[in-house]
Amino acid sequence: MYNFNYHRPLSVDEAVALAGGAPEGRLLAGGQTLIPTLKQRLANPTDLIDLGEIAELKQLSTEADGGTLVVGAMCSHASVAASDMVRAAIPALAHLADGIGDAQVRNLGTIGGSIANNDPAADYPAALVGLGASVRSNHREIAAEEFFTGMFETALEPAEVISSVAFPVPSKAGYAKFANPASRYAIVGVFVSQGGDGVRVAVTGAGPSVFRVPAMEQALASNFSADALEGIAVDAGALNADLHASAEYRAHLVGVMAKRAVAAAG
Amino acid sequence: MPTVSMTVNGSHVTKEVEGRTLLVDFLRQQLSLTGTHVGCDTSQCGACVVHLNGKSVKSCTLLACQAEGAEVTTIEGLASDGELHPMQAAFKEHHALQCGFCTPGMIMSAVDLLQNNASPSETEIREWLEGNFCRCTGYHNIVKAVQAASQGS
Ligand SMILES: Cc1cc2nc3c(=O)[nH]c(=O)nc-3n(C[C@H](O)[C@H](O)[C@H](O)COP(=O)(O)OP(=O)(O)OC[C@H]3O[C@@H](n4cnc5c(N)ncnc54)[C@H](O)[C@@H]3O)c2cc1C
Ligand code: FES
Ligand code: FES
């Protein structure tokens, strides 16, 4: 690992100022992706701005009479999984967080770091798009679908700090993933929800970035049951293929995981 | 060079480190606490698991600077007054180790499990230990030891 200047700001404003003053710097959240990247010398930031001491980023709360769940960017996967508030509002979100990596990764890894990284196989992007969430930063609010722009790419600007994610609370939601047996990353993960905005089906792991499946959403809108998805095929053309799964197998898994997610939503 | 202060196994320490110094290197090289092992150095194997403010983390994937002000417990900090911690005693009793390389991380991870879930099922133990690899035992006796420690505690 190359060396860098380490900073430990106590507020978002201070973090934004430090990031603005270090164009080649990087924000550090749980470090579960960034530290391995630095070890491999795939990045060489001049400065690391550690968000770990910023209390305002660790909050979990509800807004709009419980209609919105707000998860602070520095909430660890373990804290989301264990939160009574999350379990009561969106149990599928707690379940998703509980299935990320392993216990030690969940103790350090954060929602903000996961979505800023936008790994094509990460779990959280499916929840954000599958629930119609929005990402709040130090200066704006971005709808999830506009936030995830491509493989490892997001709409974040330089020196922009994610502060929280606001999830509309659905009437039903479910998440099912076919996990890589070694890392637990999603080979395919599907998040479904039914709420005020209708039905959403979001897929992670299968393509370069999270995507929705309109044909499934339409079928579930008239009949929210696993049977309604029978025969709806996903085109393998644009899907990922690697040593874990071919594009055709991933396309098949999207159908299977979508049915399981609907069944889990109840 | 930055200075870090933390409490390690109950003792307060303050040292100079580089920004890039990993917690595991700080423990092993600067504090000579070599019970915490480095197996993979890529956040996969769990040989380096320690407790940070009571929660198990991989010390190869955490900067020493990130532990500023924290309470860190390593395998050396578990026994007290010459008595093995119940988890250590259970590993010994149930022959839950062969070469012993994975053992410090396994024990630190298992202790954290019982803090969260006092009587886990076999499945819950196996799922929790997903981030801890053992190349010798086949896990069977490790699971038995954790079960024994949970019943005993
Ligand atoms: C063994 C292992 C298994 C894993 N398995 C899974 C899995 O099954 N599913 C899954 O989804 N993930 C998995 N992960 C990834 C894990 O969830 C990471 O924690 C996550 O991807 C990154 O979060 P972090 O908090 O560690 O971020 P960091 O590594 O600290 O940061 C990641 C990136 O996000 C940026 N960033 C961080 N916070 C902010 C912010 N608030 N605003 C703007 N930018 C920010 C950083 O600058 C950096 O570029 C795994 C990781 C490991 C090591
Ligand atoms: S050495 Fe840290 S996880 Fe393997
Ligand atoms: S006892 Fe040898 S690696 Fe576990």
XYZ file of C-alpha atoms and ligand atoms in Angstrom:
480
model
C 0.000 0.000 0.000
C 1.292 3.470 -0.849
C 1.222 5.904 2.022
C -1.283 8.758 2.323
C -2.307 11.506 4.720
C -4.967 10.281 7.110
C -7.782 12.565 8.297
C -10.523 12.009 10.830
C -13.169 14.740 10.514
C -15.954 15.066 13.084
C -18.657 16.488 10.795
C -19.866 16.134 7.219
C -18.974 19.778 6.535
C -15.413 19.149 7.648
C -15.231 16.000 5.490
C -16.517 17.883 2.441
C -13.955 20.639 3.007
C -11.120 18.123 3.357
C -12.271 16.260 0.240
C -12.529 19.532 -1.685
C -8.962 20.398 -0.698
C -7.563 17.036 -1.812
C -8.576 16.337 -5.431
C -6.670 13.042 -5.385
C -8.040 12.050 -1.972
C -10.620 9.381 -1.162
C -13.295 9.011 1.492
C -12.909 5.995 3.786
C -15.988 4.306 5.233
C -15.722 0.695 6.446
C -12.665 0.108 4.298
C -13.825 -3.369 3.286
C -13.472 -2.529 -0.393
C -11.107 0.434 -0.320
C -8.362 -1.067 1.869
C -8.038 -4.216 -0.289
C -7.919 -1.894 -3.344
C -5.121 0.144 -1.765
C -3.213 -3.006 -0.823
C -3.249 -4.061 -4.451
C -2.020 -0.606 -5.396
C -5.013 -0.194 -7.687
C -5.481 3.272 -6.205
C -2.968 5.781 -4.914
C -4.854 8.522 -3.076
C -2.908 11.381 -1.533
C -5.345 11.609 1.384
C -7.839 9.327 3.131
C -10.741 11.053 4.807
C -12.148 8.653 7.388
C -15.887 9.132 7.989
C -15.824 6.801 11.017
C -16.069 9.486 13.707
C -18.999 11.414 12.226
C -21.920 10.629 14.534
C -24.552 12.225 12.256
C -23.810 9.602 9.575
C -24.559 6.664 11.884
C -28.208 7.436 12.536
C -31.236 5.337 11.724
C -34.586 7.116 11.807
C -38.034 7.308 10.287
C -39.756 10.259 8.635
C -43.236 11.043 7.300
C -45.082 9.183 10.080
C -43.063 6.069 9.540
C -43.545 6.159 5.759
C -39.825 6.634 5.116
C -36.876 4.835 6.686
C -33.639 6.825 6.679
C -30.396 4.902 7.003
C -27.238 6.933 7.665
C -24.356 6.361 5.250
C -22.077 5.002 8.002
C -24.575 2.447 9.332
C -22.809 -0.900 9.191
C -24.440 -3.884 7.551
C -24.571 -5.524 11.005
C -26.355 -2.541 12.540
C -28.980 -2.506 9.766
C -29.478 -6.275 10.113
C -29.923 -6.032 13.891
C -32.043 -2.863 14.026
C -35.551 -3.311 15.405
C -36.597 -0.213 13.445
C -35.427 -1.697 10.137
C -36.875 -5.122 10.951
C -40.246 -3.593 11.688
C -40.339 -1.212 8.693
C -38.644 -3.231 5.935
C -37.733 -6.750 7.114
C -36.405 -7.606 3.632
C -33.773 -4.862 4.020
C -32.567 -6.304 7.343
C -32.449 -9.748 5.712
C -30.409 -8.386 2.793
C -27.905 -6.699 5.133
C -27.598 -9.916 7.161
C -26.579 -11.834 4.035
C -23.682 -9.580 3.003
C -20.242 -11.211 3.177
C -19.455 -12.554 6.624
C -19.899 -11.326 10.194
C -16.647 -9.354 10.251
C -17.324 -7.666 6.907
C -20.808 -6.770 8.185
C -19.340 -5.221 11.343
C -17.268 -2.715 9.326
C -18.849 -2.425 5.863
C -21.392 0.377 5.426
C -24.347 1.171 3.188
C -22.700 4.392 1.997
C -19.497 2.592 1.000
C -21.402 -0.169 -0.721
C -23.507 2.103 -2.906
C -20.662 4.544 -3.649
C -18.645 1.587 -4.868
C -21.538 0.164 -6.946
C -19.996 -3.252 -7.425
C -22.143 -5.061 -10.025
C -22.525 -7.949 -7.550
C -23.309 -5.860 -4.448
C -26.608 -6.400 -2.630
C -27.679 -2.887 -1.601
C -28.168 -1.469 -5.116
C -31.019 -3.988 -5.590
C -32.735 -2.728 -2.424
C -32.364 0.933 -3.364
C -33.782 0.498 -6.865
C -36.252 -2.185 -5.763
C -37.744 0.164 -3.166
C -37.480 3.405 -5.150
C -35.135 4.897 -2.541
C -33.234 8.135 -2.837
C -29.642 8.890 -1.954
C -29.049 12.014 0.108
C -25.694 13.739 -0.061
C -24.232 16.858 1.512
C -25.979 18.985 -1.104
C -28.743 17.090 -2.940
C -31.085 14.125 -3.161
C -30.728 11.665 -6.063
C -33.238 8.977 -7.077
C -31.643 5.517 -6.891
C -32.104 4.850 -10.586
C -30.215 7.998 -11.483
C -27.566 7.305 -8.858
C -26.305 3.958 -10.214
C -24.971 4.893 -13.657
C -22.902 1.842 -14.643
C -20.398 -0.764 -13.514
C -18.586 0.720 -10.474
C -20.006 4.102 -11.500
C -22.394 6.473 -9.790
C -23.702 10.001 -10.173
C -21.514 11.183 -7.276
C -19.488 14.294 -7.973
C -15.953 14.857 -6.723
C -15.947 15.684 -2.993
C -19.620 14.774 -2.638
C -20.399 12.848 0.552
C -23.401 10.510 0.818
C -25.144 11.291 4.083
C -28.034 8.797 4.071
C -30.436 6.697 2.051
C -34.192 7.339 2.334
C -36.314 4.226 1.705
C -40.088 4.523 1.208
C -41.638 1.833 3.434
C -43.451 -0.665 1.148
C -46.447 -2.807 2.024
C -44.468 -5.925 1.035
C -40.912 -6.630 -0.012
C -38.627 -9.608 -0.467
C -35.021 -10.290 -1.448
C -33.503 -13.515 -2.707
C -29.950 -14.039 -3.855
C -27.958 -16.821 -5.353
C -24.697 -16.117 -3.551
C -21.189 -16.842 -4.665
C -20.300 -19.585 -2.176
C -16.901 -18.053 -1.387
C -17.528 -14.311 -1.124
C -21.342 -14.218 -0.700
C -21.559 -11.504 -3.357
C -24.644 -11.932 -5.544
C -24.263 -14.048 -8.665
C -27.876 -12.922 -9.042
C -29.985 -11.101 -6.457
C -33.558 -9.919 -6.961
C -35.412 -7.418 -4.776
C -39.194 -7.064 -5.221
C -41.559 -4.661 -3.512
C -45.166 -3.571 -3.620
C -46.039 -0.151 -2.298
C -47.636 3.209 -3.009
C -45.654 3.494 -6.246
C -46.706 0.075 -7.514
C -44.502 -2.969 -7.953
C -40.750 -2.884 -8.447
C -38.394 -5.685 -9.435
C -34.668 -4.884 -9.297
C -31.841 -7.225 -10.229
C -28.215 -7.114 -9.080
C -25.293 -9.378 -9.971
C -26.649 -10.254 -13.391
C -25.740 -7.173 -15.428
C -23.068 -4.451 -15.381
C -25.224 -2.509 -12.910
C -28.578 -2.924 -11.164
C -31.638 -2.918 -13.480
C -35.434 -3.253 -13.330
C -37.523 -5.853 -15.155
C -40.698 -4.093 -16.427
C -42.342 -7.308 -17.734
C -42.154 -8.836 -14.258
C -43.406 -5.634 -12.635
C -46.467 -5.602 -14.904
C -47.248 -9.253 -14.230
C -46.928 -8.788 -10.471
C -49.016 -5.600 -10.504
C -52.082 -7.601 -11.515
C -51.212 -10.737 -9.529
C -48.534 -10.497 -6.811
C -47.601 -14.165 -6.726
C -44.661 -16.277 -7.852
C -46.926 -18.005 -10.392
C -47.474 -14.719 -12.203
C -43.786 -14.758 -13.203
C -44.040 -18.104 -14.975
C -42.662 -17.917 -18.515
C -41.239 -14.367 -18.286
C -37.751 -14.637 -19.740
C -34.892 -12.175 -19.346
C -32.626 -11.600 -22.346
C -29.149 -13.003 -21.681
C -27.639 -10.694 -24.308
C -26.639 -7.883 -21.977
C -25.796 -9.996 -18.908
C -22.460 -10.760 -17.284
C -20.587 -13.975 -17.931
C -17.621 -15.119 -15.847
C -16.174 -18.252 -14.264
C -19.060 -18.353 -11.775
C -21.954 -18.333 -14.244
C -22.678 -17.882 -17.954
C -25.011 -15.122 -19.125
C -27.690 -17.733 -19.953
C -27.464 -19.229 -16.476
C -27.726 -15.773 -14.921
C -30.809 -15.045 -17.060
C -32.365 -18.265 -15.762
C -31.434 -17.378 -12.172
C -33.176 -14.000 -12.462
C -36.466 -15.849 -12.962
C -35.828 -18.256 -10.094
C -34.665 -15.578 -7.651
C -37.573 -13.291 -8.588
C -40.049 -16.064 -7.706
C -38.267 -16.722 -4.418
C -38.245 -13.010 -3.598
C -42.001 -12.767 -4.248
C -42.595 -15.861 -2.104
C -40.453 -14.331 0.673
C -42.442 -11.079 0.486
C -45.548 -13.127 1.358
C 3.662 10.598 11.231
C 0.263 10.287 12.920
C 0.059 9.192 16.532
C -2.578 6.690 17.616
C -3.862 5.945 21.094
C -6.031 2.984 21.959
C -6.606 0.467 24.706
C -5.266 -2.971 23.838
C -6.173 -5.823 26.180
C -6.831 -3.309 28.935
C -3.582 -1.356 28.578
C -3.443 2.120 27.136
C -0.960 2.478 24.270
C 0.145 5.499 22.252
C 2.471 5.071 19.274
C 3.511 6.721 16.058
C 2.334 4.929 12.931
C 2.131 5.606 9.218
C -1.317 6.380 7.842
C -1.166 3.086 5.936
C -0.209 0.927 8.958
C -2.740 -1.886 9.306
C -4.059 -2.684 12.755
C -2.694 -6.235 12.479
C 0.815 -4.958 11.752
C 0.546 -2.475 14.600
C -0.413 -5.297 16.989
C 2.174 -7.773 15.779
C 5.132 -5.521 15.038
C 4.782 -2.540 17.326
C 3.161 -4.266 20.307
C 4.686 -7.751 19.750
C 1.239 -9.325 20.108
C 1.839 -12.109 17.609
C -1.158 -14.214 18.591
C -3.168 -12.440 15.894
C -2.203 -14.109 12.626
C -2.119 -13.037 8.999
C -3.362 -15.798 6.737
C -4.506 -14.252 3.486
C -4.049 -10.498 3.912
C -7.061 -10.146 1.582
C -9.973 -10.086 4.085
C -11.035 -13.654 3.338
C -9.639 -16.042 5.950
C -10.318 -14.538 9.379
C -6.945 -15.514 10.931
C -6.548 -11.858 11.925
C -9.876 -11.386 13.748
C -9.746 -9.180 16.856
C -12.428 -7.271 18.730
C -12.829 -3.557 18.111
C -15.081 -2.052 20.784
C -16.404 -5.563 21.435
C -17.156 -6.509 17.826
C -15.158 -8.932 15.714
C -13.332 -7.376 12.762
C -10.566 -8.383 10.373
C -7.507 -6.490 11.567
C -5.808 -6.909 8.164
C -8.531 -4.721 6.659
C -8.508 -1.883 9.162
C -5.986 0.898 9.587
C -4.407 1.354 12.991
C -5.566 4.990 12.739
C -9.182 3.850 12.441
C -8.852 2.267 15.889
C -8.031 5.636 17.489
C -9.651 5.765 20.928
C -11.006 2.227 20.616
C -10.870 -0.784 22.912
C -9.082 -3.584 21.104
C -9.011 -7.158 22.399
C -6.738 -9.787 20.910
C -6.433 -13.490 21.679
C -3.809 -12.576 24.306
C -6.452 -10.594 26.184
C -8.991 -13.383 26.673
C -7.477 -15.437 29.477
C -7.594 -13.902 32.918
C -5.705 -14.757 36.122
C -4.022 -17.677 34.406
C -7.404 -19.227 33.538
C -8.297 -19.901 29.928
C -11.407 -18.157 28.634
C -14.295 -20.687 28.419
C -14.045 -20.623 24.609
C -10.318 -21.376 24.750
C -10.973 -24.171 27.237
C -13.685 -25.613 24.976
C -11.349 -25.559 21.944
C -8.768 -27.451 24.017
C -11.281 -29.922 25.406
C -12.872 -30.700 22.036
C -9.657 -30.833 20.021
C -10.872 -27.983 17.858
C -7.444 -27.281 16.409
C -4.699 -29.100 14.623
C -1.978 -26.754 13.375
C -3.544 -23.892 15.342
C -3.012 -21.219 12.714
C -6.688 -20.316 12.362
C -7.407 -20.737 16.073
C -6.923 -17.191 17.414
C -9.253 -15.755 14.761
C -11.732 -18.614 15.164
C -11.913 -18.061 18.917
C -12.266 -14.276 18.653
C -15.038 -14.715 16.094
C -16.811 -17.390 18.167
C -16.667 -15.241 21.313
C -18.382 -12.451 19.380
C -21.061 -14.889 18.200
C -21.961 -15.827 21.774
C -22.162 -12.147 22.709
C -24.858 -11.773 20.030
C -26.544 -15.128 20.428
C -26.013 -17.008 23.690
C -27.150 -20.411 22.436
C -26.719 -20.617 18.668
C -27.817 -23.621 16.641
C -25.283 -25.641 14.686
C -26.407 -23.855 11.501
C -26.025 -20.460 13.134
C -22.505 -21.363 14.281
C -21.512 -22.543 10.800
C -22.993 -19.426 9.187
C -21.287 -17.107 11.653
C -17.919 -18.743 11.047
C -18.236 -18.201 7.288
C -15.399 -15.665 7.382
C -13.016 -17.977 9.267
C -11.181 -20.602 7.252
C -9.580 -23.705 8.707
C -7.453 -25.867 6.436
C -7.006 -28.703 8.964
C -9.970 -29.686 11.074
C -12.911 -29.844 8.684
C -14.685 -27.539 11.178
C -16.475 -30.384 12.933
C -14.719 -30.090 16.279
C -14.689 -26.306 16.060
C -18.477 -26.329 15.881
C -18.603 -28.807 18.790
C -16.350 -26.567 20.871
C -18.494 -23.491 20.221
C -21.603 -25.471 21.124
C -19.958 -26.630 24.337
C -18.854 -23.119 25.265
C -22.354 -21.788 24.643
C -24.002 -24.414 26.794
C -21.389 -23.887 29.479
C -21.707 -20.105 29.545
C -14.830 -10.896 2.092
C -15.821 -9.867 1.601
C -17.096 -10.267 1.232
C -18.044 -9.345 0.792
N -19.274 -9.796 0.423
C -20.206 -8.910 0.003
C -21.532 -9.340 -0.340
O -21.882 -10.508 -0.223
N -22.408 -8.395 -0.793
C -22.070 -7.068 -0.883
O -22.910 -6.277 -1.285
N -20.850 -6.645 -0.543
C -19.901 -7.517 -0.104
N -18.661 -7.055 0.258
C -18.391 -5.615 0.174
C -18.765 -4.918 1.471
O -20.179 -4.836 1.586
C -18.156 -3.536 1.560
O -18.283 -3.188 2.879
C -18.756 -2.448 0.706
O -18.801 -2.747 -0.637
C -17.971 -1.172 0.828
O -18.349 -0.539 1.988
P -17.297 0.080 2.984
O -18.072 0.779 4.022
O -16.345 -0.955 3.423
O -16.625 1.188 2.045
P -15.105 1.576 1.736
O -14.356 0.382 1.285
O -14.534 2.353 2.852
O -15.349 2.578 0.519
C -15.785 2.127 -0.755
C -15.879 3.319 -1.714
O -16.958 4.160 -1.359
C -16.536 5.510 -1.165
N -17.371 6.027 -0.062
C -17.524 5.437 1.154
N -18.415 6.126 1.901
C -18.846 7.176 1.147
C -19.776 8.242 1.379
N -20.454 8.357 2.543
N -19.958 9.145 0.383
C -19.295 9.017 -0.798
N -18.408 8.026 -1.066
C -18.176 7.112 -0.111
C -15.063 5.389 -0.837
O -14.372 6.561 -1.167
C -14.660 4.209 -1.704
O -14.415 4.642 -3.013
C -17.696 -7.965 0.716
C -16.424 -7.535 1.099
C -15.492 -8.468 1.542
C -14.143 -8.000 1.960
S -5.423 -12.218 7.223
Fe -7.127 -10.957 7.587
S -8.745 -12.056 6.738
Fe -7.014 -13.302 6.221
S -6.180 -25.824 12.761
Fe -4.886 -25.570 11.042
S -5.927 -24.036 9.910
Fe -7.327 -24.509 11.459
